[in-house]
Amino acid sequence: MEASQQNIDALAGVFARSLEPAGRVDAEAALAQASAQPGYPQCLLALIQSSAAPSAPGTSAAAQSPPAAVRLAAAISLKNLCKTAWTAEDAAAAQDSETTIVVHESDKVAVRAQLLPLLFHLASSTGPAASTPGLGGVRSQLSEAVALVAAHDFPVAWPELVSSLAEQLENSQDFGVLTTVLETSHSIFGRWRSAFRTNELYTEINLVLEQFATPFLEFLQKTDASLSDPNIPAGPIVTQLANAMRLNLIVFHDLSAQDLPPAFEDNMPSLSALFIKYLSFTRPDLAGESD
C-alpha cells in the first residue's frame, strides 16, 4: 500500500465510517485487511500528519467527520500495530485470527524515522494541536507508540532515539514540546524501575545517560529557577512550569531507580536542596480553591 494521496483519502474515509455505528463492522473489516499490507503504517503516519480528512463531493457524512477524530483513530491503529505486530513474538501472542500480521521492515524504518518529528509537531504550542480540539489524544497515542517501539528497537535499531529527545530538551523553547519530551522519556525509562538487573539493562541505561543526563539536569535546574522566580507573572506559564517540574521529578526517579548515575551523584548537594525545597514548595497562583 503506497502512501499516495488517493490511498490516504480512502483510508481516512474508512476510519470515518468506523466511527459510526451503521458502518462500523464493514469498516473494521476493511481496516483489518488493509493493516496486513506493507505500507499501511506509512499511510497511517501520512494520515495523522494531514491537516484534514477528505470531504469530496458525494462522500458520506462519516467521511466528512472532524479530522481530529479520524486522525485519532489512525493514531490508535498505529499504536496497536506497534503493540501487537512489531515482532513475530508480539503477533503470535496477540493472534486472534488465522492471519498473523507482522510489520514489514521497511515500515519499521519509516515509523522510527517519522514518529518523533510528528509527535513534536503535534505537541508544539504553535502547531495544529494548539488550535484543533482532540489532537492531544493523538499525541498521547504516538507517545505510547514510541515507548512500544523503543522496548524492542532501542538501542540497536533505533540508536538516535534518545539523542533526538535530548536535543529537544536542550534547544526547544516550546513548553508543549518540552512537556512531551518528558512524558515520552518517562514512557520509555519508566520500565527500568521494576526491571531485573542485567548487563543488557545497564548497557542501555548507560547509553541513555551519556546523551540525556546533562541536558536533563540543565532543564531541571532551569525549570526550578523559573518556577522559583517571584517575578514570573501568574498565569499559564506558571502552570506549565509546575507541570514540567512534576515530570522532571518523575523522570529523575526513572533514571536513578536502578542506581544513582554519576552525573546525579556529582550534583547531589544542589539536587538534595532542590528536592527538600519542593517537599513544601508553594506559590499562591498554584493554590487550588479550598473546599
mmCIF file with all atom_site columns, C-alpha atoms in Angstrom, residues 45 66 76 86 94 103 113 123 143 145 154 198 222 258 263 289:
data_model
loop_
_atom_site.group_PDB
_atom_site.id
_atom_site.type_symbol
_atom_site.label_atom_id
_atom_site.label_alt_id
_atom_site.label_comp_id
_atom_site.label_asym_id
_atom_site.label_entity_id
_atom_site.label_seq_id
_atom_site.pdbx_PDB_ins_code
_atom_site.Cartn_x
_atom_site.Cartn_y
_atom_site.Cartn_z
_atom_site.occupancy
_atom_site.B_iso_or_equiv
_atom_site.pdbx_formal_charge
_atom_site.auth_seq_id
_atom_site.auth_comp_id
_atom_site.auth_asym_id
_atom_site.auth_atom_id
_atom_site.pdbx_PDB_model_num
ATOM 1  C CA . LEU A 1 45  ? 1.609   8.348   9.541  1.00 0.00 ? 45  LEU A CA 1
ATOM 2  C CA . PRO A 1 66  ? -13.946 16.142  12.043 1.00 0.00 ? 66  PRO A CA 1
ATOM 3  C CA . ILE A 1 76  ? -4.751  4.280   17.808 1.00 0.00 ? 76  ILE A CA 1
ATOM 4  C CA . TRP A 1 86  ? 6.042   -5.144  15.718 1.00 0.00 ? 86  TRP A CA 1
ATOM 5  C CA . ALA A 1 94  ? -1.848  -11.280 20.136 1.00 0.00 ? 94  ALA A CA 1
ATOM 6  C CA . VAL A 1 103 ? 5.047   -5.026  10.485 1.00 0.00 ? 103 VAL A CA 1
ATOM 7  C CA . ALA A 1 113 ? 12.206  7.997   11.215 1.00 0.00 ? 113 ALA A CA 1
ATOM 8  C CA . ALA A 1 123 ? 2.971   18.895  20.608 1.00 0.00 ? 123 ALA A CA 1
ATOM 9  C CA . SER A 1 143 ? 3.966   8.858   22.712 1.00 0.00 ? 143 SER A CA 1
ATOM 10 C CA . ALA A 1 145 ? 3.849   4.080   20.273 1.00 0.00 ? 145 ALA A CA 1
ATOM 11 C CA . PHE A 1 154 ? 16.424  0.800   21.262 1.00 0.00 ? 154 PHE A CA 1
ATOM 12 C CA . THR A 1 198 ? 21.169  -7.445  33.827 1.00 0.00 ? 198 THR A CA 1
ATOM 13 C CA . LYS A 1 222 ? 16.223  25.997  34.607 1.00 0.00 ? 222 LYS A CA 1
ATOM 14 C CA . GLN A 1 258 ? 18.431  1.076   39.389 1.00 0.00 ? 258 GLN A CA 1
ATOM 15 C CA . ALA A 1 263 ? 26.117  12.798  36.831 1.00 0.00 ? 263 ALA A CA 1
ATOM 16 C CA . GLU A 1 289 ? -9.711  26.531  45.608 1.00 0.00 ? 289 GLU A CA 1
#
